[in-house]
Amino acid sequence: MIAIWAAKIISTACRLSGKQGVTFAGKVALRIDPNILRDLAGQVREKIFVVCGTNGKTTTNNLLCSAIEQETSISGEHGQQQSRNLVNEPVHNKVVCNHTGSNMLAGVVAAFVLAAKNNGTLDADYACIEIDEASTLRVLPHMKPDYMVLTNLFRDQLDRYGEIDITMDMLNRAMQMAPDMKIIVNADDALSAYLAMESGHTYITYGITERVFSEEEQGEQHEIREGRFCKKCGARLDYEFYHYSQIGKYNCPNCDFTRPAVDYEAFDIDMSEGLSFEVLEKLENCQVAEEKSVVKNDREETDRFEKTDGGNRKSDRNVHQYESRHIFANYHGFYNIYNILAAYAAGRSAGLGLEDFEEVLTAFHPQNGRMEHFHIKNTDVILNLAKNPAGFNQNISAVMEDKKEKDIIIVINDNAQDGTDISWLWDVDFDRFGAHVRQVNADFNEQKPANQTIMGEGIHSITVSGIRCQDMRLRMKYVDIPCEMVGDVKKAIEARLADGCGNLYVLVNYTALYSTRNILAGME
């Protein structure tokens, strides 16, 4: 109990002083009671989910938490909930979650101790815990999750993680610490899929089987492909198409490694106004399948299945039972389809109905700098994290989906948590910004001053800021993109609020996120 009291006092004090303080609170609790995480995690009544992967952890984890919290259980059906509701009324699930994205051991500990009561007990049905990949080896000895959601694996913070093989080895060792854990994995990422398939664990897949971007659209991008070689035999993988980075439909021409069959498949994707798609679910993977069983075996459905999967698994799809559900979210960014799909697959695999999942998406407001919205002085501001080449390239795609004129601020730091090696900036496809800058200059009067608003599609201005703003300006210079350098982030934001076009994107790496969010929240 002392550990819990101390953590709560520290967290409150930090919050009142304008600091986050979550990690520090967890460190203190762990120092006082080294077994605090094991004790509290053991009190979770139902399932524990952990979310790992290079990109998308926070959004996926928080969305899954919201979906589980929306679910209701009737007292009496589960004896563990009788004390919470004595009149047999529906009650919402209680979930422990590290919403802030503090995903190392201390942050995970803090999520549990701050949710606990002062008497040392934890009233929680589920836990949704985001874990940094390198920290899984420190966290999993303290708790045994029921599910691990593995979003993707990209090169990230080379001076901290090293190459992807090292990250994969750490995750594999962590998986062996929880032998009964099921893995919910992105089938479109060859690295993640291989790791799950070779782990010896039961795994459940999600993915996008249809081609979303044309060859012409793909040709405009020059992304770095991380997982180009088969992890099983070393041969170069054949790709039918890419979605982005190494994410796509693949197989090895030299051995039997291929993209696994997909259990939760997104199709009929429309990104013209938000994100709209269908999810095809193989019901044998869902514990509530008996209530929802639908056999899709008429000719029209069979034709669509064969077209969607390019001929693979035709017989499989005609035998198994499937359910199709429409999903719409007013979000931007193709990568968010994967985040939504991962959360949906995790909830359904654990036996949750998720009947109100679309309502959850409507009510869900991304926080902590994940496409977070602010409105300041007649300017719409979107803050988003971009901390590695794959993530930054998807940020660029999301920004360019917005056809309105826009100002962009890029903030780059090189603190220890960011990784002091910023050479990854040279693998980001910033040329795509330049194409739109040149398009604007060609379409309008080239003699217009750079700071004068040019109406129409394109980029009004680009500003670089943060500790390594000079490096970022040099990076832009090498692709002939004009930009302004303002080292102080607050001054950079104030300048664009004063002379911008009213539509501002702020793209930041890790340590710039919290301080920039505080600046924007203080201005709103």
Short mmCIF file of C-alpha atoms in Angstrom, two decimals, residues 11-512:
data_model
loop_
_atom_site.label_atom_id
_atom_site.label_comp_id
_atom_site.label_asym_id
_atom_site.label_seq_id
_atom_site.Cartn_x
_atom_site.Cartn_y
_atom_site.Cartn_z
CA SER A 11 1.85 11.75 -9.76
CA THR A 12 -0.44 14.43 -8.32
CA ALA A 13 2.47 16.71 -7.43
CA CYS A 14 3.97 16.38 -10.92
CA ARG A 15 0.63 17.06 -12.57
CA LEU A 16 0.06 20.19 -10.47
CA SER A 17 3.51 21.44 -11.44
CA GLY A 18 2.78 20.95 -15.14
CA LYS A 19 4.91 17.82 -15.58
CA GLN A 20 3.80 14.39 -16.69
CA GLY A 21 5.40 12.46 -13.83
CA VAL A 22 3.97 9.05 -14.74
CA THR A 23 7.30 7.32 -15.22
CA PHE A 24 8.75 8.76 -12.01
CA ALA A 25 5.72 7.56 -10.04
CA GLY A 26 6.21 4.06 -11.42
CA LYS A 27 9.91 4.07 -10.55
CA VAL A 28 9.19 5.01 -6.95
CA ALA A 29 6.48 2.33 -6.60
CA LEU A 30 8.81 -0.31 -8.02
CA ARG A 31 11.64 0.73 -5.70
CA ILE A 32 9.39 0.42 -2.65
CA ASP A 33 7.78 -2.87 -3.74
CA PRO A 34 9.58 -4.80 -6.53
CA ASN A 35 6.61 -7.21 -6.76
CA ILE A 36 3.95 -4.52 -7.12
CA LEU A 37 3.31 -5.17 -10.84
CA ARG A 38 3.01 -8.93 -10.40
CA ASP A 39 0.57 -8.46 -7.50
CA LEU A 40 -1.68 -5.96 -9.26
CA ALA A 41 -1.65 -7.66 -12.67
CA GLY A 42 -2.76 -10.85 -10.94
CA GLN A 43 -5.93 -9.08 -9.79
CA VAL A 44 -7.21 -8.38 -13.34
CA ARG A 45 -10.39 -10.45 -13.59
CA GLU A 46 -10.53 -11.19 -17.31
CA LYS A 47 -7.85 -10.66 -19.99
CA ILE A 48 -4.60 -8.75 -20.25
CA PHE A 49 -3.62 -7.36 -23.65
CA VAL A 50 -0.19 -6.00 -24.49
CA VAL A 51 0.45 -4.00 -27.66
CA CYS A 52 3.90 -3.99 -29.24
CA GLY A 53 5.37 -2.85 -32.55
CA THR A 54 7.32 0.05 -33.98
CA ASN A 55 4.42 2.27 -35.05
CA GLY A 56 0.77 2.50 -34.00
CA LYS A 57 1.08 1.17 -30.44
CA THR A 58 -0.51 4.08 -28.60
CA THR A 59 -3.46 4.58 -30.96
CA THR A 60 -4.17 0.84 -31.17
CA ASN A 61 -3.89 0.36 -27.40
CA ASN A 62 -6.07 3.33 -26.49
CA LEU A 63 -8.68 2.41 -29.11
CA LEU A 64 -8.81 -1.16 -27.83
CA CYS A 65 -9.22 0.16 -24.31
CA SER A 66 -12.14 2.38 -25.38
CA ALA A 67 -13.79 -0.53 -27.20
CA ILE A 68 -13.51 -2.80 -24.16
CA GLU A 69 -14.80 -0.07 -21.82
CA GLN A 70 -17.86 0.31 -24.05
CA GLU A 71 -18.74 -3.36 -23.62
CA THR A 72 -21.25 -4.21 -20.92
CA SER A 73 -21.74 -7.33 -18.82
CA ILE A 74 -24.84 -8.36 -16.90
CA SER A 75 -24.27 -8.96 -13.20
CA GLY A 76 -25.03 -12.56 -12.34
CA GLU A 77 -23.59 -13.97 -15.58
CA HIS A 78 -20.11 -13.49 -14.16
CA GLY A 79 -19.90 -14.03 -10.41
CA GLN A 80 -16.81 -11.82 -10.22
CA GLN A 81 -18.92 -8.77 -11.01
CA GLN A 82 -21.73 -9.35 -8.51
CA SER A 83 -20.20 -7.05 -5.92
CA ARG A 84 -20.12 -4.22 -8.42
CA ASN A 85 -23.79 -4.34 -9.27
CA LEU A 86 -26.43 -5.79 -7.00
CA VAL A 87 -29.49 -4.87 -9.12
CA ASN A 88 -28.63 -6.92 -12.20
CA GLU A 89 -28.06 -3.89 -14.45
CA PRO A 90 -25.53 -3.67 -17.29
CA VAL A 91 -22.14 -2.41 -16.16
CA HIS A 92 -19.26 -1.22 -18.27
CA ASN A 93 -15.92 -2.94 -18.12
CA LYS A 94 -13.15 -1.38 -16.09
CA VAL A 95 -9.80 -1.30 -17.87
CA VAL A 96 -6.25 -0.49 -16.76
CA CYS A 97 -4.45 1.33 -19.56
CA ASN A 98 -1.26 3.37 -19.95
CA HIS A 99 -3.04 6.01 -22.04
CA THR A 100 -0.11 8.42 -22.00
CA GLY A 101 2.13 6.07 -23.95
CA SER A 102 4.60 5.61 -21.09
CA ASN A 103 5.53 2.15 -22.24
CA MET A 104 8.70 1.11 -20.41
CA LEU A 105 8.66 -0.86 -17.15
CA ALA A 106 8.13 2.19 -14.92
CA GLY A 107 5.29 3.46 -17.12
CA VAL A 108 3.56 0.07 -17.06
CA VAL A 109 3.91 -0.11 -13.27
CA ALA A 110 2.47 3.40 -12.99
CA ALA A 111 -0.61 2.43 -15.02
CA PHE A 112 -1.45 -0.28 -12.49
CA VAL A 113 -0.57 1.52 -9.25
CA LEU A 114 -2.41 4.71 -10.24
CA ALA A 115 -5.50 2.62 -11.06
CA ALA A 116 -5.35 0.73 -7.75
CA LYS A 117 -7.26 1.65 -4.63
CA ASN A 118 -5.46 2.99 -1.59
CA ASN A 119 -5.96 -0.34 0.19
CA GLY A 120 -3.85 -2.11 -2.45
CA THR A 121 -6.66 -3.75 -4.41
CA LEU A 122 -7.33 -3.34 -8.13
CA ASP A 123 -10.90 -3.24 -9.48
CA ALA A 124 -10.31 -4.04 -13.16
CA ASP A 125 -11.84 -6.45 -15.65
CA TYR A 126 -9.19 -6.01 -18.35
CA ALA A 127 -5.81 -4.40 -18.91
CA CYS A 128 -4.58 -2.83 -22.16
CA ILE A 129 -0.88 -2.15 -21.89
CA GLU A 130 1.39 -0.70 -24.54
CA ILE A 131 4.97 -1.95 -24.16
CA ASP A 132 8.14 -0.68 -25.78
CA GLU A 133 9.69 -3.59 -27.70
CA ALA A 134 13.00 -3.44 -25.81
CA SER A 135 11.11 -3.31 -22.50
CA THR A 136 9.15 -6.51 -23.06
CA LEU A 137 12.02 -8.47 -21.52
CA ARG A 138 11.68 -6.42 -18.34
CA VAL A 139 7.87 -6.31 -18.18
CA LEU A 140 6.77 -9.84 -19.03
CA PRO A 141 8.55 -11.48 -16.08
CA HIS A 142 6.10 -9.51 -13.91
CA MET A 143 2.89 -10.47 -15.69
CA LYS A 144 1.58 -13.03 -18.17
CA PRO A 145 -0.59 -11.44 -20.85
CA ASP A 146 -3.34 -13.36 -22.58
CA TYR A 147 -2.84 -11.57 -25.91
CA MET A 148 -0.04 -9.67 -27.61
CA VAL A 149 -0.98 -7.37 -30.50
CA LEU A 150 2.00 -6.99 -32.85
CA THR A 151 1.44 -4.03 -35.17
CA ASN A 152 4.59 -3.88 -37.34
CA LEU A 153 8.38 -3.82 -37.20
CA PHE A 154 10.41 -1.04 -38.78
CA ARG A 155 13.89 0.37 -38.31
CA ASP A 156 13.72 2.75 -35.36
CA GLN A 157 16.29 4.50 -33.11
CA LEU A 158 19.34 2.64 -34.40
CA ASP A 159 21.56 3.72 -31.50
CA ARG A 160 19.05 2.24 -29.04
CA TYR A 161 17.53 -0.77 -30.78
CA GLY A 162 20.17 -1.54 -33.41
CA GLU A 163 18.94 -3.31 -36.52
CA ILE A 164 15.53 -4.99 -36.76
CA ASP A 165 17.00 -8.45 -36.14
CA ILE A 166 17.90 -7.39 -32.60
CA THR A 167 14.36 -6.15 -31.96
CA MET A 168 12.91 -9.39 -33.33
CA ASP A 169 15.18 -11.43 -31.07
CA MET A 170 14.09 -9.43 -28.01
CA LEU A 171 10.42 -9.91 -28.86
CA ASN A 172 10.89 -13.62 -29.47
CA ARG A 173 12.57 -14.08 -26.08
CA ALA A 174 9.78 -12.10 -24.43
CA MET A 175 7.12 -14.24 -26.14
CA GLN A 176 8.67 -17.37 -24.62
CA MET A 177 8.10 -15.89 -21.16
CA ALA A 178 4.33 -16.16 -21.70
CA PRO A 179 3.80 -19.57 -23.32
CA ASP A 180 -0.02 -19.39 -23.22
CA MET A 181 -0.19 -15.93 -24.82
CA LYS A 182 -1.91 -15.64 -28.22
CA ILE A 183 -0.42 -13.29 -30.80
CA ILE A 184 -2.58 -11.02 -32.94
CA VAL A 185 -0.31 -10.05 -35.80
CA ASN A 186 -0.28 -7.87 -38.91
CA ALA A 187 -0.11 -10.47 -41.70
CA ASP A 188 0.96 -7.82 -44.22
CA ASP A 189 4.28 -7.24 -42.44
CA ALA A 190 6.63 -10.09 -43.36
CA LEU A 191 8.82 -9.43 -40.31
CA SER A 192 5.99 -9.49 -37.77
CA ALA A 193 4.29 -12.45 -39.47
CA TYR A 194 7.49 -14.50 -39.49
CA LEU A 195 8.09 -13.76 -35.82
CA ALA A 196 4.57 -14.90 -34.87
CA MET A 197 4.66 -17.97 -37.10
CA GLU A 198 8.01 -19.15 -35.73
CA SER A 199 7.22 -18.37 -32.08
CA GLY A 200 5.29 -21.57 -31.41
CA HIS A 201 2.34 -19.52 -30.12
CA THR A 202 -1.21 -19.56 -31.40
CA TYR A 203 -1.50 -16.56 -33.71
CA ILE A 204 -4.41 -14.67 -35.27
CA THR A 205 -3.91 -12.46 -38.31
CA TYR A 206 -5.32 -9.24 -39.70
CA GLY A 207 -4.51 -7.48 -42.95
CA ILE A 208 -5.55 -5.85 -46.21
CA THR A 209 -5.52 -8.26 -49.14
CA GLU A 210 -6.69 -5.97 -51.94
CA ARG A 211 -4.46 -3.48 -53.73
CA VAL A 212 -5.27 0.00 -52.42
CA PHE A 213 -2.76 2.19 -54.26
CA SER A 214 -2.16 2.03 -57.99
CA GLU A 215 1.27 1.31 -59.45
CA GLU A 216 1.43 4.95 -60.52
CA GLU A 217 0.75 6.15 -56.96
CA GLN A 218 3.33 3.72 -55.62
CA GLY A 219 5.82 4.97 -58.20
CA GLU A 220 5.57 8.50 -56.81
CA GLN A 221 6.90 7.26 -53.47
CA HIS A 222 10.49 6.24 -52.81
CA GLU A 223 10.16 4.49 -49.49
CA ILE A 224 12.78 2.34 -47.83
CA ARG A 225 11.67 -1.32 -47.83
CA GLU A 226 12.85 -2.90 -44.58
CA GLY A 227 11.83 -6.56 -44.85
CA ARG A 228 12.81 -7.33 -48.42
CA PHE A 229 14.49 -10.64 -47.67
CA CYS A 230 12.98 -13.85 -46.35
CA LYS A 231 13.86 -14.40 -42.69
CA LYS A 232 13.57 -18.14 -43.24
CA CYS A 233 15.98 -18.68 -46.15
CA GLY A 234 17.45 -15.27 -47.02
CA ALA A 235 16.03 -15.04 -50.55
CA ARG A 236 14.53 -11.79 -51.78
CA LEU A 237 10.76 -11.78 -51.26
CA ASP A 238 8.39 -11.38 -54.20
CA TYR A 239 5.70 -8.74 -53.66
CA GLU A 240 2.46 -8.66 -55.62
CA PHE A 241 2.06 -5.10 -54.32
CA TYR A 242 3.08 -2.83 -51.46
CA HIS A 243 0.79 -0.75 -49.26
CA TYR A 244 3.70 1.18 -47.75
CA SER A 245 7.25 0.43 -46.65
CA GLN A 246 7.50 -3.40 -46.57
CA ILE A 247 3.79 -3.77 -45.78
CA GLY A 248 2.01 -5.64 -48.56
CA LYS A 249 1.29 -9.02 -50.15
CA TYR A 250 4.40 -11.18 -50.38
CA ASN A 251 5.77 -14.67 -50.73
CA CYS A 252 9.22 -16.26 -50.87
CA PRO A 253 10.09 -17.82 -54.26
CA ASN A 254 12.73 -20.04 -52.64
CA CYS A 255 10.95 -21.64 -49.65
CA ASP A 256 7.49 -22.14 -48.18
CA PHE A 257 7.34 -18.79 -46.33
CA THR A 258 4.38 -16.76 -47.53
CA ARG A 259 1.90 -14.24 -46.22
CA PRO A 260 -0.35 -16.20 -43.84
CA ALA A 261 -4.07 -16.60 -44.37
CA VAL A 262 -5.91 -13.57 -42.98
CA ASP A 263 -8.49 -13.99 -40.21
CA TYR A 264 -9.63 -10.34 -40.07
CA GLU A 265 -9.48 -8.83 -43.52
CA ALA A 266 -10.25 -5.23 -44.53
CA PHE A 267 -11.63 -4.73 -48.04
CA ASP A 268 -13.66 -2.23 -50.12
CA ILE A 269 -11.49 0.57 -48.73
CA ASP A 270 -12.57 4.15 -49.42
CA MET A 271 -10.48 7.05 -48.12
CA SER A 272 -12.22 9.89 -49.97
CA GLU A 273 -14.03 11.10 -46.85
CA GLY A 274 -12.53 9.60 -43.73
CA LEU A 275 -11.82 5.86 -43.63
CA SER A 276 -14.52 3.49 -44.80
CA PHE A 277 -14.07 -0.27 -45.21
CA GLU A 278 -15.55 -3.70 -44.59
CA VAL A 279 -14.05 -6.28 -42.25
CA LEU A 280 -14.40 -9.93 -43.20
CA GLU A 281 -14.04 -12.10 -40.11
CA LYS A 282 -13.48 -15.84 -40.02
CA LEU A 283 -15.74 -16.66 -37.11
CA GLU A 284 -13.94 -19.74 -35.83
CA ASN A 285 -11.39 -17.31 -34.36
CA CYS A 286 -14.02 -15.54 -32.31
CA GLN A 287 -15.34 -16.95 -29.07
CA VAL A 288 -18.79 -15.46 -29.70
CA ALA A 289 -19.00 -16.96 -33.18
CA GLU A 290 -21.99 -19.17 -32.48
CA GLU A 291 -24.28 -16.20 -32.02
CA LYS A 292 -23.08 -14.49 -35.21
CA SER A 293 -22.52 -17.42 -37.55
CA VAL A 294 -23.08 -16.54 -41.19
CA VAL A 295 -22.14 -18.85 -44.06
CA LYS A 296 -21.04 -16.91 -47.16
CA ASN A 297 -21.38 -19.51 -49.90
CA ASP A 298 -23.57 -18.02 -52.62
CA ARG A 299 -22.04 -17.33 -56.05
CA GLU A 300 -21.84 -13.55 -55.58
CA GLU A 301 -19.90 -13.88 -52.32
CA THR A 302 -17.63 -16.58 -53.77
CA ASP A 303 -16.78 -14.38 -56.76
CA ARG A 304 -15.91 -11.47 -54.49
CA PHE A 305 -13.76 -13.65 -52.25
CA GLU A 306 -11.85 -14.99 -55.24
CA LYS A 307 -11.30 -11.50 -56.61
CA THR A 308 -10.27 -10.10 -53.22
CA ASP A 309 -7.69 -12.76 -52.45
CA GLY A 310 -6.23 -13.20 -55.89
CA GLY A 311 -7.15 -16.88 -55.93
CA ASN A 312 -5.51 -17.82 -52.62
CA ARG A 313 -7.64 -19.65 -50.06
CA LYS A 314 -10.63 -20.08 -52.41
CA SER A 315 -11.58 -23.42 -50.91
CA ASP A 316 -10.85 -22.14 -47.40
CA ARG A 317 -13.26 -19.28 -47.83
CA ASN A 318 -16.02 -21.48 -49.17
CA VAL A 319 -15.74 -23.84 -46.18
CA HIS A 320 -15.36 -21.48 -43.26
CA GLN A 321 -18.03 -19.26 -41.76
CA TYR A 322 -17.59 -15.53 -42.18
CA GLU A 323 -19.17 -12.32 -41.03
CA SER A 324 -18.76 -8.98 -42.75
CA ARG A 325 -19.05 -5.72 -40.83
CA HIS A 326 -18.87 -2.16 -42.13
CA ILE A 327 -16.56 0.28 -40.35
CA PHE A 328 -16.32 4.03 -40.81
CA ALA A 329 -14.05 6.44 -38.95
CA ASN A 330 -13.59 10.12 -39.58
CA TYR A 331 -9.81 9.77 -39.47
CA HIS A 332 -7.05 10.45 -41.97
CA GLY A 333 -4.07 8.30 -42.83
CA PHE A 334 -4.10 4.88 -44.46
CA TYR A 335 -2.06 3.50 -41.54
CA ASN A 336 -5.03 4.12 -39.24
CA ILE A 337 -6.91 1.33 -41.02
CA TYR A 338 -4.32 -1.04 -39.58
CA ASN A 339 -4.67 0.50 -36.11
CA ILE A 340 -8.46 0.11 -36.22
CA LEU A 341 -8.23 -3.40 -37.63
CA ALA A 342 -5.73 -4.47 -34.95
CA ALA A 343 -7.97 -3.21 -32.13
CA TYR A 344 -11.03 -4.84 -33.68
CA ALA A 345 -9.27 -8.18 -34.19
CA ALA A 346 -7.98 -8.15 -30.60
CA GLY A 347 -11.39 -7.46 -29.09
CA ARG A 348 -13.22 -10.01 -31.20
CA SER A 349 -10.56 -12.67 -30.67
CA ALA A 350 -11.04 -12.27 -26.92
CA GLY A 351 -14.75 -12.95 -27.21
CA LEU A 352 -16.10 -9.40 -27.16
CA GLY A 353 -19.10 -8.57 -29.33
CA LEU A 354 -17.98 -5.01 -30.20
CA GLU A 355 -21.50 -4.22 -31.40
CA ASP A 356 -20.91 -0.52 -30.74
CA PHE A 357 -17.43 -0.41 -32.29
CA GLU A 358 -18.35 2.26 -34.82
CA GLU A 359 -19.77 4.43 -32.02
CA VAL A 360 -16.48 3.96 -30.18
CA LEU A 361 -14.60 5.18 -33.27
CA THR A 362 -16.86 8.23 -33.51
CA ALA A 363 -16.34 9.14 -29.86
CA PHE A 364 -12.63 8.30 -29.84
CA HIS A 365 -10.44 11.39 -29.91
CA PRO A 366 -6.76 10.61 -30.44
CA GLN A 367 -4.62 12.13 -27.71
CA ASN A 368 -0.98 12.45 -26.84
CA GLY A 369 -0.05 13.78 -30.25
CA ARG A 370 -1.50 11.03 -32.41
CA MET A 371 -3.42 13.09 -34.99
CA GLU A 372 -4.59 15.24 -32.08
CA HIS A 373 -6.71 18.25 -33.02
CA PHE A 374 -6.56 21.78 -31.58
CA HIS A 375 -8.32 24.97 -32.63
CA ILE A 376 -6.32 28.12 -31.91
CA LYS A 377 -7.01 31.65 -33.18
CA ASN A 378 -9.09 30.52 -36.16
CA THR A 379 -6.46 27.93 -37.07
CA ASP A 380 -7.06 24.19 -37.11
CA VAL A 381 -3.96 22.46 -35.76
CA ILE A 382 -3.12 18.76 -36.01
CA LEU A 383 -0.26 17.39 -33.91
CA ASN A 384 1.23 14.04 -34.86
CA LEU A 385 4.21 11.94 -33.83
CA ALA A 386 6.77 11.02 -36.51
CA LYS A 387 9.80 9.19 -35.15
CA ASN A 388 11.17 6.93 -37.91
CA PRO A 389 11.20 6.76 -41.73
CA ALA A 390 8.14 4.51 -42.10
CA GLY A 391 6.09 6.59 -39.68
CA PHE A 392 7.17 9.90 -41.20
CA ASN A 393 6.34 8.72 -44.72
CA GLN A 394 2.85 7.80 -43.54
CA ASN A 395 2.57 11.22 -41.91
CA ILE A 396 3.41 12.81 -45.25
CA SER A 397 0.72 10.71 -46.94
CA ALA A 398 -1.83 11.76 -44.32
CA VAL A 399 -0.91 15.44 -44.70
CA MET A 400 -1.17 15.28 -48.49
CA GLU A 401 -4.60 13.62 -48.26
CA ASP A 402 -5.78 17.01 -47.01
CA LYS A 403 -6.46 18.92 -50.23
CA LYS A 404 -6.70 22.27 -48.47
CA GLU A 405 -3.73 24.60 -48.33
CA LYS A 406 -1.59 23.90 -45.30
CA ASP A 407 1.31 25.10 -43.18
CA ILE A 408 3.72 22.49 -41.83
CA ILE A 409 6.05 22.66 -38.82
CA ILE A 410 8.60 19.84 -38.40
CA VAL A 411 10.21 19.54 -34.95
CA ILE A 412 13.25 17.28 -34.55
CA ASN A 413 15.10 16.62 -31.28
CA ASP A 414 17.97 14.25 -30.54
CA ASN A 415 17.60 13.57 -26.84
CA ALA A 416 18.38 10.12 -25.46
CA GLN A 417 14.76 8.95 -25.80
CA ASP A 418 14.71 10.02 -29.46
CA GLY A 419 17.97 8.34 -30.36
CA THR A 420 20.91 10.64 -30.95
CA ASP A 421 21.47 9.26 -34.45
CA ILE A 422 19.24 11.29 -36.75
CA SER A 423 20.57 9.87 -40.01
CA TRP A 424 17.09 8.35 -40.47
CA LEU A 425 15.91 11.73 -41.74
CA TRP A 426 17.67 10.98 -45.02
CA ASP A 427 15.43 7.93 -45.52
CA VAL A 428 12.23 9.97 -45.30
CA ASP A 429 10.59 10.83 -48.62
CA PHE A 430 10.44 14.62 -48.12
CA ASP A 431 10.50 15.02 -51.91
CA ARG A 432 6.74 14.59 -51.83
CA PHE A 433 6.39 17.91 -50.03
CA GLY A 434 8.52 19.53 -52.70
CA ALA A 435 6.31 18.28 -55.49
CA HIS A 436 3.36 20.12 -54.00
CA VAL A 437 5.38 23.26 -53.31
CA ARG A 438 6.50 23.32 -56.93
CA GLN A 439 2.95 22.57 -58.08
CA VAL A 440 1.68 25.65 -56.23
CA ASN A 441 4.43 27.84 -57.62
CA ALA A 442 3.71 26.62 -61.12
CA ASP A 443 -0.04 27.03 -60.87
CA PHE A 444 0.07 30.52 -59.40
CA ASN A 445 2.13 33.65 -59.81
CA GLU A 446 5.72 32.65 -59.04
CA GLN A 447 6.48 36.23 -58.03
CA LYS A 448 4.21 36.02 -54.97
CA PRO A 449 6.13 36.43 -51.70
CA ALA A 450 6.74 33.12 -49.94
CA ASN A 451 4.74 34.21 -46.91
CA GLN A 452 1.66 35.31 -48.86
CA THR A 453 -1.32 32.98 -48.80
CA ILE A 454 -1.83 31.08 -52.04
CA MET A 455 -5.32 29.65 -52.20
CA GLY A 456 -5.78 26.12 -53.46
CA GLU A 457 -4.19 22.71 -53.02
CA GLY A 458 -0.58 22.74 -51.87
CA ILE A 459 1.71 23.83 -49.10
CA HIS A 460 1.69 27.41 -47.89
CA SER A 461 4.86 27.13 -45.79
CA ILE A 462 7.25 24.69 -44.15
CA THR A 463 9.01 25.57 -40.89
CA VAL A 464 11.69 23.49 -39.19
CA SER A 465 12.27 23.69 -35.44
CA GLY A 466 13.65 21.83 -32.45
CA ILE A 467 17.16 20.96 -31.28
CA ARG A 468 18.22 19.62 -34.68
CA CYS A 469 16.44 22.21 -36.81
CA GLN A 470 19.66 22.96 -38.69
CA ASP A 471 19.94 19.32 -39.78
CA MET A 472 16.32 19.37 -40.84
CA ARG A 473 16.86 22.54 -42.87
CA LEU A 474 19.85 20.90 -44.58
CA ARG A 475 17.72 17.85 -45.36
CA MET A 476 15.12 20.08 -47.03
CA LYS A 477 17.79 21.97 -48.93
CA TYR A 478 18.97 18.73 -50.55
CA VAL A 479 15.51 18.23 -52.08
CA ASP A 480 15.19 21.92 -53.05
CA ILE A 481 12.34 22.64 -50.66
CA PRO A 482 12.29 26.17 -49.23
CA CYS A 483 11.69 26.36 -45.49
CA GLU A 484 12.01 28.75 -42.58
CA MET A 485 14.04 27.82 -39.50
CA VAL A 486 12.75 28.83 -36.06
CA GLY A 487 14.58 26.94 -33.32
CA ASP A 488 12.11 27.76 -30.55
CA VAL A 489 9.00 25.62 -31.02
CA LYS A 490 6.61 28.04 -29.35
CA LYS A 491 7.81 30.93 -31.51
CA ALA A 492 7.49 28.77 -34.62
CA ILE A 493 3.87 27.95 -33.75
CA GLU A 494 3.07 31.58 -32.92
CA ALA A 495 4.49 32.70 -36.27
CA ARG A 496 2.35 30.28 -38.25
CA LEU A 497 -0.75 31.18 -36.24
CA ALA A 498 -0.09 34.83 -37.09
CA ASP A 499 0.65 34.56 -40.82
CA GLY A 500 -0.47 31.06 -41.76
CA CYS A 501 -3.38 29.84 -43.87
CA GLY A 502 -5.50 28.55 -40.98
CA ASN A 503 -4.61 24.87 -41.49
CA LEU A 504 -1.49 23.81 -39.57
CA TYR A 505 0.20 20.42 -39.21
CA VAL A 506 2.85 20.01 -36.50
CA LEU A 507 4.97 16.87 -36.97
CA VAL A 508 7.28 16.09 -34.06
CA ASN A 509 9.56 13.30 -32.91
CA TYR A 510 9.37 11.70 -29.50
CA THR A 511 10.77 14.12 -26.90
CA ALA A 512 9.26 17.12 -28.66
#
